[in-house]
Short mmCIF file of C-alpha atoms in Angstrom, two decimals:
data_model
loop_
_atom_site.label_atom_id
_atom_site.label_comp_id
_atom_site.label_asym_id
_atom_site.label_seq_id
_atom_site.Cartn_x
_atom_site.Cartn_y
_atom_site.Cartn_z
CA HIS A 14 175.06 79.50 113.98
CA GLN A 15 172.27 80.80 116.27
CA ALA A 16 170.86 82.94 113.47
CA ALA A 17 170.77 79.94 111.14
CA GLY A 18 169.00 77.88 113.81
CA ARG A 19 166.37 80.51 114.28
CA HIS A 20 165.84 80.59 110.53
CA ARG A 21 165.28 76.81 110.37
CA ARG A 22 162.87 76.64 113.41
CA PRO A 23 159.16 76.78 112.46
CA ASP A 24 157.60 79.98 113.70
CA SER A 25 154.45 78.49 115.23
CA PHE A 26 153.64 81.76 117.00
CA SER A 27 153.41 83.61 113.67
CA ILE A 28 151.20 80.90 112.14
CA HIS A 29 148.82 81.01 115.08
CA THR A 30 148.75 84.79 114.91
CA VAL A 31 147.87 84.73 111.23
CA LEU A 32 145.10 82.16 111.78
CA LEU A 33 143.63 84.04 114.73
CA THR A 34 143.78 87.29 112.79
CA LEU A 35 142.05 85.65 109.84
CA GLN A 36 139.32 84.23 112.08
CA LEU A 37 138.86 87.57 113.75
CA ALA A 38 138.64 89.33 110.38
CA VAL A 39 136.02 86.87 109.12
CA SER A 40 134.00 87.21 112.33
CA VAL A 41 134.15 91.00 112.26
CA GLY A 42 133.16 90.93 108.59
CA ALA A 43 130.17 88.70 109.33
CA VAL A 44 129.05 90.92 112.21
CA PHE A 45 129.49 94.02 110.07
CA CYS A 46 127.51 92.53 107.17
CA SER A 47 124.74 91.47 109.55
CA PHE A 48 124.64 94.96 111.04
CA VAL A 49 124.47 96.53 107.59
CA MET A 50 121.71 94.13 106.49
CA MET A 51 119.66 94.83 109.62
CA ASN A 52 119.95 98.56 109.07
CA GLN A 53 119.07 98.21 105.39
CA ILE A 54 115.93 96.24 106.24
CA HIS A 55 114.96 98.78 108.88
CA TYR A 56 115.64 101.57 106.39
CA LEU A 57 113.62 99.92 103.63
CA PHE A 58 110.71 99.32 105.99
CA SER A 59 110.56 102.69 107.73
CA SER A 60 112.28 105.17 105.45
CA PRO A 61 110.32 107.64 103.32
CA ASP A 62 112.67 106.60 100.51
CA MET A 63 110.32 103.67 99.90
CA GLY A 64 108.50 106.34 97.94
CA PHE A 65 105.13 106.23 99.69
CA ALA A 66 103.56 106.35 103.16
CA LYS A 67 102.71 103.17 105.11
CA HIS A 68 102.14 104.46 108.63
CA ASN A 69 98.48 104.21 109.69
CA ARG A 70 97.51 103.21 106.14
CA GLY A 71 95.34 100.26 105.30
CA ALA A 72 92.56 99.22 102.97
CA LEU A 73 89.09 97.71 102.99
CA TRP A 74 88.27 95.20 100.26
CA VAL A 75 84.59 94.71 99.39
CA ALA A 76 83.53 92.35 96.62
CA ARG A 77 80.56 90.43 95.28
CA ARG A 78 80.48 86.71 95.97
CA TYR A 79 81.47 84.50 93.07
CA ASP A 80 78.10 82.76 93.16
CA SER A 81 76.10 86.02 93.16
CA ASP A 82 73.87 87.09 90.31
CA GLU A 83 75.60 89.10 87.60
CA GLY A 84 73.33 92.05 88.29
CA VAL A 85 74.53 92.40 91.89
CA VAL A 86 77.09 95.18 92.33
CA VAL A 87 78.84 96.89 95.22
CA ASP A 88 76.91 99.82 96.72
CA VAL A 89 79.81 102.28 96.71
CA SER A 90 77.77 105.14 98.17
CA SER A 91 76.83 103.14 101.27
CA VAL A 92 80.43 102.08 101.89
CA LYS A 93 81.66 105.67 101.44
CA GLN A 94 79.07 106.94 103.90
CA MET A 95 80.11 104.25 106.38
CA LEU A 96 83.78 105.26 106.15
CA GLN A 97 82.94 108.95 106.50
CA GLN A 98 81.06 108.26 109.73
CA MET A 99 83.88 106.33 111.39
CA PRO A 100 85.76 108.72 113.73
CA GLU A 101 88.95 106.64 113.52
CA ILE A 102 89.37 107.34 109.78
CA GLU A 103 91.08 110.57 108.75
CA ASP A 104 91.03 110.05 105.00
CA PHE A 105 90.13 107.39 102.44
CA LEU A 106 90.08 106.72 98.70
CA VAL A 107 87.61 104.89 96.51
CA ASP A 108 88.86 102.28 94.05
CA TYR A 109 92.54 103.20 94.08
CA VAL A 110 95.19 100.52 94.50
CA TYR A 111 97.44 100.61 97.53
CA PRO A 112 100.89 99.23 96.66
CA ILE A 113 101.08 96.20 98.89
CA PRO A 114 103.47 93.63 97.39
CA GLY A 115 101.85 92.61 94.14
CA GLY A 116 99.22 95.30 94.57
CA PHE A 117 99.78 96.84 91.15
CA ASN A 118 98.60 94.26 88.64
CA SER A 119 97.71 96.42 85.62
CA THR A 120 100.23 96.96 82.84
CA THR A 121 100.44 98.93 79.61
CA GLU A 122 102.83 98.35 76.73
CA VAL A 123 104.14 101.48 75.06
CA LYS A 124 106.57 102.45 72.33
CA THR A 125 108.73 105.42 71.41
CA GLU A 126 110.79 106.43 68.40
CA ASP A 127 113.71 104.48 69.86
CA ILE A 128 111.93 101.67 71.75
CA ASP A 129 109.68 99.13 70.07
CA ARG A 130 108.09 97.72 73.24
CA LEU A 131 108.21 98.59 76.94
CA LYS A 132 105.86 97.27 79.61
CA LEU A 133 104.83 99.81 82.27
CA VAL A 134 103.05 98.97 85.50
CA THR A 135 100.00 101.24 85.46
CA ALA A 136 98.02 102.77 88.32
CA ARG A 137 95.14 105.26 88.41
CA ALA A 138 95.89 108.46 90.28
CA ASP A 139 94.84 112.06 90.88
CA GLU A 140 95.79 114.85 93.29
CA HIS A 141 93.99 113.14 96.19
CA TYR A 142 95.83 109.88 95.56
CA PHE A 143 99.25 111.55 95.44
CA ARG A 144 98.49 113.44 98.65
CA PHE A 145 97.19 110.33 100.42
CA MET A 146 100.20 108.23 99.37
CA GLU A 147 102.68 111.08 100.02
CA LEU A 148 104.46 110.32 96.76
CA GLN A 149 107.59 112.38 96.17
CA MET A 150 108.04 114.43 93.04
CA VAL A 151 111.51 114.38 91.47
CA GLU A 152 110.81 116.64 88.53
CA GLY A 153 107.75 118.29 87.03
CA GLU A 154 104.25 118.22 88.55
CA PHE A 155 101.64 115.69 89.65
CA ILE A 156 98.73 115.04 87.33
CA SER A 157 95.35 116.30 88.56
CA SER A 158 91.70 115.80 87.69
CA HIS A 159 91.83 119.05 85.68
CA ASP A 160 94.43 117.69 83.27
CA ASP A 161 93.85 116.11 79.91
CA SER A 162 93.69 112.32 80.08
CA LYS A 163 96.89 112.04 78.04
CA MET A 164 98.96 113.63 80.85
CA VAL A 165 100.78 111.06 82.99
CA CYS A 166 103.41 110.75 85.70
CA ILE A 167 106.13 108.10 85.54
CA ASN A 168 108.64 106.83 88.08
CA GLU A 169 112.41 107.21 87.89
CA THR A 170 112.90 103.70 86.50
CA ALA A 171 110.45 104.38 83.66
CA ALA A 172 112.14 107.70 82.95
CA ARG A 173 115.48 105.95 82.52
CA ALA A 174 113.97 103.16 80.40
CA LEU A 175 112.16 105.60 78.10
CA GLY A 176 115.27 107.67 77.47
CA LYS A 177 114.56 111.08 75.97
CA ALA A 178 110.82 110.28 75.87
CA GLY A 179 110.95 109.91 79.66
CA ARG A 180 111.78 113.55 80.30
CA VAL A 181 109.16 116.04 81.48
CA GLY A 182 107.27 117.03 78.34
CA GLY A 183 108.35 113.86 76.53
CA THR A 184 105.81 111.74 74.67
CA PHE A 185 105.30 108.04 74.00
CA SER A 186 102.50 105.97 72.49
CA SER A 187 100.38 102.97 73.40
CA LEU A 188 101.39 99.80 71.58
CA TYR A 189 97.82 98.66 70.94
CA ASP A 190 95.84 101.79 70.08
CA ASP A 191 96.27 105.35 68.88
CA GLY A 192 96.57 106.77 72.38
CA HIS A 193 99.64 108.72 73.35
CA TYR A 194 100.96 110.05 76.64
CA VAL A 195 102.74 113.21 77.74
CA VAL A 196 105.01 113.13 80.79
CA LYS A 197 103.93 115.80 83.27
CA GLY A 198 106.07 114.64 86.19
CA ILE A 199 108.59 112.09 87.41
CA VAL A 200 108.02 110.61 90.88
CA ARG A 201 110.44 108.77 93.08
CA ASP A 202 110.50 104.99 92.64
CA LEU A 203 108.09 103.04 94.83
CA SER A 204 109.85 100.16 96.62
CA TYR A 205 106.63 98.28 97.28
CA ALA A 206 107.97 94.75 96.73
CA SER A 207 110.59 92.79 98.65
CA PRO A 208 114.14 94.23 98.89
CA THR A 209 115.39 91.69 96.34
CA THR A 210 112.71 92.49 93.73
CA PRO A 211 113.83 94.92 91.01
CA ILE A 212 111.78 98.11 90.73
CA GLN A 213 109.52 98.07 87.68
CA PRO A 214 108.96 101.02 85.31
CA MET A 215 105.64 102.57 86.28
CA MET A 216 103.08 105.07 84.96
CA PHE A 217 100.28 106.93 86.77
CA VAL A 218 97.24 107.79 84.68
CA LEU A 219 93.98 109.60 85.39
CA ARG A 220 90.86 107.53 85.99
CA ARG A 221 88.91 106.98 82.78
CA GLU A 222 86.27 104.36 83.61
CA SER A 223 83.06 104.78 85.61
CA LEU A 224 82.60 103.40 89.12
CA SER A 225 79.09 102.15 88.40
CA GLY A 226 78.31 98.48 87.83
CA ARG A 227 81.47 97.18 89.50
CA SER A 228 81.60 93.95 91.49
CA ALA A 229 84.66 94.70 93.66
CA PHE A 230 86.32 97.75 95.19
CA LEU A 231 89.33 98.62 97.30
CA PHE A 232 89.02 101.51 99.76
CA PRO A 233 92.46 102.62 101.02
CA PHE A 234 92.19 104.54 104.31
CA ARG A 235 94.31 106.39 106.87
CA VAL A 236 93.45 106.06 110.56
CA LYS A 237 94.24 108.46 113.38
CA GLU A 238 97.43 108.05 115.38
CA GLY A 239 96.98 105.71 118.32
CA THR A 240 94.01 103.82 116.87
CA ASP A 241 93.56 100.35 118.37
CA ARG A 242 93.90 98.28 115.22
CA VAL A 243 92.40 95.10 116.63
CA ALA A 244 89.27 96.92 117.77
CA PHE A 245 89.17 98.93 114.55
CA ASN A 246 89.43 95.80 112.40
CA THR A 247 86.45 94.29 114.19
CA LYS A 248 84.47 97.50 113.92
CA ILE A 249 85.07 98.14 110.22
CA MET A 250 84.43 94.50 109.31
CA ASN A 251 81.11 94.49 111.18
CA SER A 252 80.14 97.83 109.64
CA ALA A 253 80.98 96.60 106.14
CA TRP A 254 78.91 93.46 106.68
CA ASN A 255 75.97 95.59 107.80
CA VAL A 256 75.99 97.92 104.78
CA CYS A 257 76.48 95.11 102.26
CA SER A 258 73.72 92.72 101.28
CA ASN A 259 73.99 88.96 101.60
CA ASP A 260 75.33 88.80 98.06
CA LEU A 261 78.21 91.14 98.89
CA ASN A 262 79.91 89.29 101.70
CA ALA A 263 83.52 89.15 100.49
CA VAL A 264 85.06 91.64 102.92
CA SER A 265 88.62 91.92 104.21
CA VAL A 266 90.86 94.52 105.87
CA PHE A 267 94.64 94.92 106.01
CA PHE A 268 97.16 97.40 107.39
CA ALA A 269 100.21 98.23 105.27
CA GLU A 270 102.77 98.02 108.08
CA GLU A 271 101.61 94.53 109.02
CA ILE A 272 101.78 93.38 105.40
CA TYR A 273 105.33 94.68 104.94
CA ASP A 274 106.38 93.21 108.25
CA MET A 275 105.36 89.81 106.87
CA VAL A 276 107.21 90.47 103.61
CA LEU A 277 110.47 91.21 105.42
CA ARG A 278 110.11 88.42 107.97
CA SER A 279 112.52 86.06 106.21
CA GLU A 280 115.20 88.78 105.97
CA ARG A 281 114.81 89.58 109.67
CA LEU A 282 115.08 85.91 110.60
CA LEU A 283 118.27 85.67 108.54
CA CYS A 284 119.71 88.64 110.42
CA ARG A 285 118.92 86.99 113.76
CA LEU A 286 120.56 83.76 112.59
CA LEU A 287 123.70 85.60 111.49
#
C-alpha cells in the first residue's frame, strides 16, 4: 500500500532537479560558446594563421585631387625619399596593396581544361612584398622579379578551386586574352576580411605596368617597435603635405591593427553582451 502511494505521488523534487539541471546546462553552454567565440576572435586578430603580418604595419595613401589637371601626377621619388629619411620606418613598399578589408579590388577571370570560368582576386607581388607581408608558403616557391611574368602564386582556396591546374607546375589561362599562368607556389590563405566572410581564391602576379604617370599611390610601411603612433601619424601627414604640391593634397594614413580592431568591434561587443 505504501509503495503504491509513493508511485502515485508527484515527484516534485525530481522535476525541479531536471529543470535546474537543464538551466545549468544551457548557462554553461552559453558561457562556453562565449568563451570559444572570444578566443576565436582573439586568434583571428593576433594569430599568424591570418596569413600575413599586421603588427607595426600601416600605409600612406597619396593621390591627386579630383579637380586637378590631368597632367598632374604623384611625385613618387619625393615620397620615397621622404619615407627613407624617417627614422621610425624600418621598411616600405611602393604601390603594393595592403590587405585591409576590401583592400584587394582587382580580379582576373581564368579558365582551365575542366573549368570554364573562375574569378581570382589578383594582387601584384615580388620577393620584397612577400617578405614585408610575411606570407607563408605551403608548397613551391614565391615568385620573384627574376621570374617570367607568367609565373604566379595562388592561395590554398584557389588551388582547391582550380583542381589539378592548381598544383605547383599547373597551368591555367586568362579568359579574355591569350595569356596563361604557371603556378610556382601555393601560399596560405589570407584572412583579411571579417571572420564571417568566405576566403576568396587569389593569385599573386608580378608587376607589369610602369609607375610613371599615375595619379594615386599606396605606400605600405613597417614602423619600429614602440613607435608613438599618434605622433608618427602627425609627422608623416605633415611630411607628405610638404613634399606634395597643392594639386596633390589627398593624403591619409592608417595602421593595420587599428583597422582590424574596428572590423572585429561588433563581434567583441557581442561577446561582452553574452
